[in-house]
Coordinates of C-alpha atoms in Angstrom, one line a residue:
X1 CA 13.9 -55.5 20.6
X2 CA 11.6 -52.2 21.6
X3 CA 14.7 -50.5 22.7
X4 CA 16.5 -51.0 19.3
X5 CA 13.7 -49.8 17.4
X6 CA 13.2 -46.9 19.5
X7 CA 17.1 -46.1 19.4
X8 CA 16.7 -46.8 15.2
X9 CA 14.0 -44.2 15.0
X10 CA 15.9 -41.6 17.3
X11 CA 19.2 -42.0 14.9
X12 CA 17.3 -41.7 11.9
X13 CA 15.2 -38.7 13.1
X14 CA 18.6 -37.1 13.9
X15 CA 20.2 -38.0 10.8
X16 CA 17.4 -36.2 8.9
X17 CA 17.5 -33.4 11.0
X18 CA 21.0 -32.8 10.1
X19 CA 20.7 -33.7 6.5
X20 CA 17.7 -30.9 6.4
X21 CA 19.6 -28.4 7.9
X22 CA 22.7 -28.9 5.8
X23 CA 20.6 -28.7 2.6
X24 CA 18.4 -25.7 2.4
X25 CA 14.8 -26.1 1.0
X26 CA 14.6 -25.2 -2.6
X27 CA 12.4 -22.2 -3.6
X28 CA 9.0 -23.1 -4.9
X29 CA 8.4 -23.6 -8.6
X30 CA 6.4 -20.0 -9.0
X31 CA 4.0 -19.5 -11.9
X32 CA 4.9 -16.0 -12.9
X33 CA 7.1 -14.3 -15.6
X34 CA 9.2 -13.1 -12.7
X35 CA 9.7 -12.6 -9.0
X36 CA 11.9 -11.5 -6.2
X37 CA 11.5 -12.3 -2.7
X38 CA 13.2 -10.2 -0.5
X39 CA 14.2 -10.1 3.6
X40 CA 13.6 -6.7 4.7
X41 CA 15.3 -7.0 7.9
X42 CA 18.8 -8.4 6.2
X43 CA 17.8 -6.6 2.6
X44 CA 18.9 -10.0 0.9
X45 CA 17.4 -11.3 -1.9
X46 CA 16.2 -14.8 -1.2
X47 CA 14.7 -16.0 -4.7
X48 CA 14.4 -14.5 -7.8
X49 CA 13.6 -15.3 -11.4
X50 CA 14.5 -12.4 -14.1
X51 CA 14.5 -9.9 -11.6
X52 CA 15.8 -7.2 -14.1
X53 CA 13.6 -8.0 -17.0
X54 CA 11.7 -5.0 -17.7
X55 CA 7.9 -5.5 -17.6
X56 CA 4.6 -3.3 -17.7
X57 CA 4.2 -2.6 -13.7
X58 CA 0.3 -1.9 -14.0
X59 CA -1.2 -0.2 -11.0
X60 CA 2.1 -1.2 -8.7
X61 CA 3.0 2.0 -10.4
X62 CA 0.9 3.7 -7.7
X63 CA 3.5 2.9 -5.4
X64 CA 5.5 5.4 -6.4
X65 CA 2.8 8.1 -6.9
X66 CA 2.0 7.5 -3.1
X67 CA 5.8 7.9 -2.3
X68 CA 5.7 11.3 -3.8
X69 CA 2.5 12.5 -2.2
X70 CA 3.8 11.1 1.2
X71 CA 7.1 13.1 0.8
X72 CA 4.7 16.1 0.2
X73 CA 3.1 15.2 3.4
X74 CA 6.3 14.9 5.2
X75 CA 7.5 18.4 3.8
X76 CA 4.4 20.0 4.7
X77 CA 3.3 20.8 1.2
X78 CA 0.2 18.9 2.0
X79 CA -2.0 17.6 4.5
X80 CA -4.2 14.9 5.1
X81 CA -7.0 17.3 5.8
X82 CA -6.6 19.4 2.6
X83 CA -9.3 19.4 0.2
X84 CA -8.2 19.0 -3.4
X85 CA -10.7 19.8 -6.6
X86 CA -11.5 17.3 -9.1
X87 CA -10.4 18.0 -12.3
X88 CA -12.2 16.9 -15.7
X89 CA -8.9 14.9 -16.5
X90 CA -9.1 13.0 -13.0
X91 CA -13.0 12.3 -13.8
X92 CA -12.2 11.1 -17.2
X93 CA -10.2 8.3 -15.9
X94 CA -13.3 6.2 -15.5
X95 CA -13.5 5.8 -19.2
X96 CA -12.5 2.5 -20.5
X97 CA -13.0 0.3 -17.4
X98 CA -10.1 1.5 -15.3
X99 CA -10.4 1.1 -11.6
X100 CA -11.7 4.2 -9.8
X101 CA -13.0 5.5 -6.5
X102 CA -16.1 7.5 -8.1
X103 CA -15.2 10.9 -7.7
X104 CA -16.6 13.8 -9.7
X105 CA -15.7 17.2 -10.9
X106 CA -18.1 19.1 -8.5
X107 CA -16.3 17.6 -5.4
X108 CA -13.6 18.7 -3.1
X109 CA -12.0 15.6 -1.6
X110 CA -9.8 15.3 1.2
X111 CA -6.1 13.9 0.5
X112 CA -6.6 11.2 3.3
X113 CA -9.5 10.0 1.2
X114 CA -8.1 10.3 -2.0
X115 CA -5.0 8.4 -0.8
X116 CA -7.4 5.4 0.7
X117 CA -9.0 5.5 -2.9
X118 CA -5.8 5.0 -4.7
X119 CA -4.2 2.5 -2.2
X120 CA -7.3 0.3 -1.3
X121 CA -9.3 0.8 -4.3
X122 CA -6.5 1.2 -7.0
X123 CA -8.3 4.4 -8.3
X124 CA -7.0 5.9 -11.3
X125 CA -9.0 9.0 -10.8
X126 CA -7.5 9.6 -7.2
X127 CA -4.2 9.0 -8.6
X128 CA -4.4 11.8 -11.0
X129 CA -6.2 14.2 -8.4
X130 CA -3.4 13.7 -6.0
X131 CA -0.8 14.4 -8.8
X132 CA -2.4 17.7 -10.0
X133 CA -2.8 18.7 -6.3
X134 CA 0.9 18.1 -5.3
X135 CA 2.7 19.3 -8.8
X136 CA 0.1 21.3 -10.4
X137 CA 0.1 18.8 -13.4
X138 CA 0.2 15.3 -14.1
X139 CA 3.4 15.7 -16.3
X140 CA 5.2 17.5 -13.7
X141 CA 4.2 14.9 -10.9
X142 CA 5.7 12.4 -13.3
X143 CA 8.9 14.2 -13.5
X144 CA 9.0 14.1 -9.6
X145 CA 8.3 10.1 -9.9
X146 CA 11.5 9.9 -12.3
X147 CA 13.5 11.7 -10.1
X148 CA 12.7 9.7 -7.1
X149 CA 13.4 6.6 -9.1
X150 CA 16.7 7.8 -10.1
X151 CA 17.5 8.8 -6.6
X152 CA 16.5 5.3 -5.2
X153 CA 18.8 3.9 -8.1
X154 CA 16.1 2.1 -9.7
X155 CA 18.0 1.6 -13.1
X156 CA 15.4 -0.2 -15.3
X157 CA 12.4 1.6 -14.2
X158 CA 10.8 4.8 -15.9
X159 CA 7.4 6.2 -15.7
X160 CA 5.1 7.6 -18.0
X161 CA 1.9 8.3 -16.0
X162 CA 0.7 8.1 -12.5
X163 CA -1.7 5.1 -12.7
X164 CA 0.0 2.3 -14.5
X165 CA -2.0 2.1 -17.7
X166 CA -0.1 0.5 -20.4
X167 CA 2.1 3.4 -22.4
X168 CA 5.2 3.3 -24.4
X169 CA 8.6 3.9 -22.1
X170 CA 6.3 2.9 -18.7
X171 CA 8.1 -0.2 -17.4
X172 CA 10.0 -1.3 -14.4
X173 CA 11.4 -4.6 -12.9
X174 CA 10.8 -7.0 -9.9
X175 CA 13.9 -5.8 -8.2
X176 CA 13.3 -2.2 -8.9
X177 CA 9.7 -2.5 -7.4
X178 CA 11.0 -4.7 -4.4
X179 CA 13.2 -1.6 -3.7
X180 CA 10.4 0.7 -4.0
X181 CA 8.1 -1.2 -2.1
X182 CA 10.8 -1.8 1.0
X183 CA 11.7 2.0 0.8
X184 CA 7.8 3.0 1.1
X185 CA 7.6 0.7 4.1
X186 CA 10.9 2.1 5.7
X187 CA 10.6 5.6 4.8
X188 CA 6.8 6.2 5.7
X189 CA 5.8 3.8 8.6
X190 CA 3.1 6.1 9.5
X191 CA 1.2 5.9 6.4
X192 CA 2.0 2.1 5.5
X193 CA -1.0 0.8 7.7
X194 CA -3.2 2.3 4.7
X195 CA -2.1 -0.7 2.8
X196 CA -3.7 -3.0 5.2
X197 CA -7.2 -1.7 4.8
X198 CA -9.6 -4.2 3.4
X199 CA -12.2 -2.1 2.1
X200 CA -13.1 1.4 1.5
X201 CA -16.2 3.1 1.1
X202 CA -16.7 6.5 -1.1
X203 CA -19.5 8.4 -2.7
X204 CA -21.8 5.6 -1.2
X205 CA -19.6 2.8 -3.2
X206 CA -18.0 0.3 -1.2
X207 CA -15.0 -1.7 -2.8
X208 CA -12.6 -4.4 -1.4
X209 CA -8.8 -4.5 -1.6
X210 CA -7.9 -6.9 -4.3
X211 CA -5.0 -8.1 -2.3
X212 CA -6.9 -11.5 -1.3
X213 CA -3.7 -12.3 1.2
X214 CA -5.1 -9.9 3.5
X215 CA -7.8 -11.9 4.3
X216 CA -6.0 -14.9 4.1
X217 CA -2.9 -14.4 5.9
X218 CA -2.8 -12.5 9.4
X219 CA 0.9 -11.7 8.9
X220 CA 0.0 -9.9 5.5
X221 CA -0.2 -6.1 5.6
X222 CA 0.2 -4.9 2.4
X223 CA 1.0 -3.7 -0.5
X224 CA -0.5 -3.4 -3.6
X225 CA -2.3 -5.4 -6.6
X226 CA -2.0 -4.5 -10.4
X227 CA -3.4 -5.8 -13.6
X228 CA -3.3 -4.6 -17.5
X229 CA -3.5 -7.0 -20.3
X230 CA 0.3 -6.4 -21.0
X231 CA 1.1 -6.8 -17.3
X232 CA -1.0 -9.7 -16.4
X233 CA -2.0 -10.2 -12.8
X234 CA 0.8 -8.7 -10.3
X235 CA 1.1 -8.5 -6.6
X236 CA 3.6 -6.9 -4.3
X237 CA 2.8 -8.6 -0.9
X238 CA 4.8 -8.1 2.5
X239 CA 4.4 -9.9 6.0
X240 CA 5.7 -9.7 9.1
X241 CA 5.9 -12.6 11.7
X242 CA 7.0 -13.1 15.2
X243 CA 10.1 -15.6 15.7
X244 CA 12.2 -16.2 19.1
X245 CA 14.7 -13.9 18.1
X246 CA 12.4 -11.4 16.9
X247 CA 10.3 -10.2 14.0
X248 CA 11.0 -10.9 10.2
X249 CA 9.4 -8.9 7.6
X250 CA 9.6 -10.5 4.1
X251 CA 8.6 -8.9 0.8
X252 CA 7.3 -10.7 -2.6
X253 CA 7.0 -9.2 -5.9
X254 CA 5.1 -11.6 -8.4
X255 CA 4.7 -10.2 -11.9
X256 CA 2.5 -11.4 -14.9
X257 CA 0.5 -14.2 -13.3
X258 CA -2.5 -15.5 -15.1
X259 CA -5.3 -14.5 -12.4
X260 CA -6.2 -12.9 -9.1
X261 CA -6.1 -16.2 -7.4
X262 CA -2.6 -17.1 -9.2
X263 CA -1.1 -14.0 -7.8
X264 CA -2.2 -14.3 -4.8
X265 CA -1.3 -18.2 -4.1
X266 CA 2.1 -17.6 -5.8
X267 CA 3.0 -14.8 -3.4
X268 CA 1.9 -17.0 -0.4
X269 CA 4.0 -20.0 -1.4
X270 CA 7.0 -17.5 -1.9
X271 CA 6.3 -16.0 1.7
X272 CA 5.8 -19.1 3.5
X273 CA 8.9 -20.6 1.9
X274 CA 11.1 -17.7 2.9
X275 CA 9.9 -17.8 6.5
X276 CA 10.3 -21.7 6.7
X277 CA 13.9 -21.9 4.8
X278 CA 15.6 -19.2 6.3
X279 CA 16.8 -17.7 9.7
X280 CA 17.4 -13.9 9.9
X281 CA 20.0 -13.3 12.5
X282 CA 20.9 -9.6 14.2
X283 CA 24.8 -9.7 14.4
X284 CA 25.4 -6.1 15.6
X285 CA 23.5 -3.0 16.8
X286 CA 23.7 0.3 15.4
X287 CA 26.2 1.9 17.4
X288 CA 27.9 -0.9 18.7
X289 CA 31.6 -1.0 18.8
X290 CA 32.6 -4.2 16.5
X291 CA 36.4 -3.1 16.9
X292 CA 38.5 -0.6 18.6
X293 CA 41.7 -0.2 16.7
X294 CA 44.3 2.6 17.8
X295 CA 44.1 6.1 16.4
X296 CA 47.1 8.2 15.6
X297 CA 47.4 12.0 16.3
X298 CA 44.0 12.2 18.1
X299 CA 43.1 12.9 21.8
X300 CA 41.8 9.6 22.0
X301 CA 44.0 6.6 21.7
X302 CA 41.1 4.1 20.0
X303 CA 38.3 4.6 17.8
X304 CA 35.1 2.9 18.1
X305 CA 34.1 1.4 14.7
X306 CA 30.9 -0.6 13.9
X307 CA 27.9 -0.6 11.7
X308 CA 25.6 2.5 11.1
X309 CA 22.5 0.7 11.8
X310 CA 21.8 -2.7 12.9
X311 CA 23.3 -5.5 10.9
X312 CA 21.0 -8.5 10.3
X313 CA 22.0 -11.7 8.0
X314 CA 19.7 -14.1 6.4
X315 CA 21.0 -17.7 6.2
X316 CA 19.5 -21.3 5.3
X317 CA 17.9 -22.3 8.4
X318 CA 20.2 -24.1 11.0
X319 CA 23.5 -22.7 9.4
X320 CA 23.8 -19.5 11.8
X321 CA 26.8 -21.2 13.5
X322 CA 28.8 -21.0 10.3
X323 CA 28.7 -17.6 9.9
X324 CA 31.7 -15.5 10.2
X325 CA 32.7 -11.7 9.7
X326 CA 35.8 -9.8 8.1
X327 CA 36.7 -6.6 9.0
X328 CA 38.5 -4.6 6.2
X329 CA 39.6 -1.1 7.4
X330 CA 41.9 1.9 6.8
X331 CA 45.4 1.1 8.6
X332 CA 46.5 3.4 10.1
X333 CA 43.7 5.6 11.4
X334 CA 44.8 9.0 11.6
X335 CA 43.0 11.8 13.3
X336 CA 40.5 13.9 13.0
X337 CA 37.6 11.3 12.4
X338 CA 34.3 12.4 12.2
X339 CA 31.2 10.4 13.6
X340 CA 29.6 8.2 10.7
X341 CA 32.6 8.8 8.6
X342 CA 33.3 5.3 6.5
X343 CA 36.8 3.8 7.0
X344 CA 36.3 0.1 5.7
X345 CA 33.7 -2.5 5.5
X346 CA 32.2 -5.4 7.5
X347 CA 31.8 -8.6 5.4
X348 CA 29.7 -11.5 6.5
X349 CA 30.7 -14.8 5.0
X350 CA 28.9 -18.2 5.0
X351 CA 31.7 -20.6 4.4
X352 CA 33.9 -19.0 1.9
X353 CA 31.0 -16.8 0.4
X354 CA 30.2 -13.1 1.1
X355 CA 26.4 -12.9 1.8
X356 CA 26.4 -9.4 2.6
X357 CA 28.4 -6.5 3.6
X358 CA 28.1 -2.8 5.1
X359 CA 30.2 0.0 5.5
X360 CA 32.5 0.2 8.8
X361 CA 31.8 3.6 10.3
X362 CA 33.5 5.6 13.0
X363 CA 31.0 5.7 16.3
X364 CA 32.4 8.4 18.2
X365 CA 34.4 11.2 16.8
X366 CA 37.9 11.4 17.4
X367 CA 39.4 15.1 17.3
X368 CA 43.2 15.8 16.3
X369 CA 45.5 15.9 19.4
X370 CA 47.6 18.8 20.5
X371 CA 50.5 19.7 18.6
X372 CA 52.8 17.6 20.6
X373 CA 50.8 14.7 20.5
X374 CA 50.6 14.9 16.7
X375 CA 54.4 15.3 16.5
X376 CA 55.0 12.3 18.6
X377 CA 52.8 10.0 16.9
X378 CA 54.2 11.4 13.6
X379 CA 57.6 10.2 14.7
X380 CA 56.4 6.8 15.7
X381 CA 54.5 6.4 12.7
X382 CA 58.0 7.2 10.7
X383 CA 59.7 4.7 12.8
X384 CA 57.0 2.0 12.0

């Protein structure tokens, strides 16, 4: 009897495991007006609600303010040690109860301190001082912000200021903000650690980072909080966790919740669900030849084709063995072929559904053959 019971329990557990792997966990019921959960390895959206509905971004705006400043640092138009003056306009940001780092007009403040004041303390005064230091005026800096938004393809975003204060024509969406945040992490990894600083002291005043998840979840290392009456409580959070097949990074954007606790709790639920319900797999390395078709009129008989960068895919947990790939390419391939040239697409399917795709590019250049080689291949192509 004991053996029978043990056997039945084993069968039941195996059946439950099979059922669990076949049916992915549904997303949690997130108490937010809109949200997006993005897997940054695969760049796939795992869950969303009203991702393209325009919303007041509040201080999440400062992600773009930081991005433009980081760009100036990269281009050597600014340095971290450089000291910037504090204008009366920057000092006036303390009026009305806005978040500030408490800089004053008599000061000259290092760019690094201003960045920490903007990122950790969400200082509006720091944002204005940085904007004036980079572009000469806030208005000119806002033009740079909108130019970057256009370059990133943020179709539903427009900035009217550098701080996130509510203003007509100042809006974004959960999807656009997820793109902006992921670009900031990817493009400026050297500055991203600033977003994990838990508190910052300036002018004898210590202020904590309002991202509560930095103290609750050791895998969370950024990014930004925001609040205005129009926006509600907002949070963009990113977490990176170790798995047997490597590190995974998820990014959550939660807009218009009811409190600081709510935005932290809802973000935590989204992140935990994303890590639990999905697997992210590395399919190909960048530079790896996925196919090697023949080349006509070239010095080499074949071309090495693959993805331009490592190709990751995210699927419901336990369904990795159902992934297939489909190659669509130009045929025939005729030299010359340039390295990085797009000649098709790599499509990744789960069952019959395409879940992601990426350009199929030439890994190594294939120059033209000599006159005789080209003539011979021309004849062969004509015969075909």
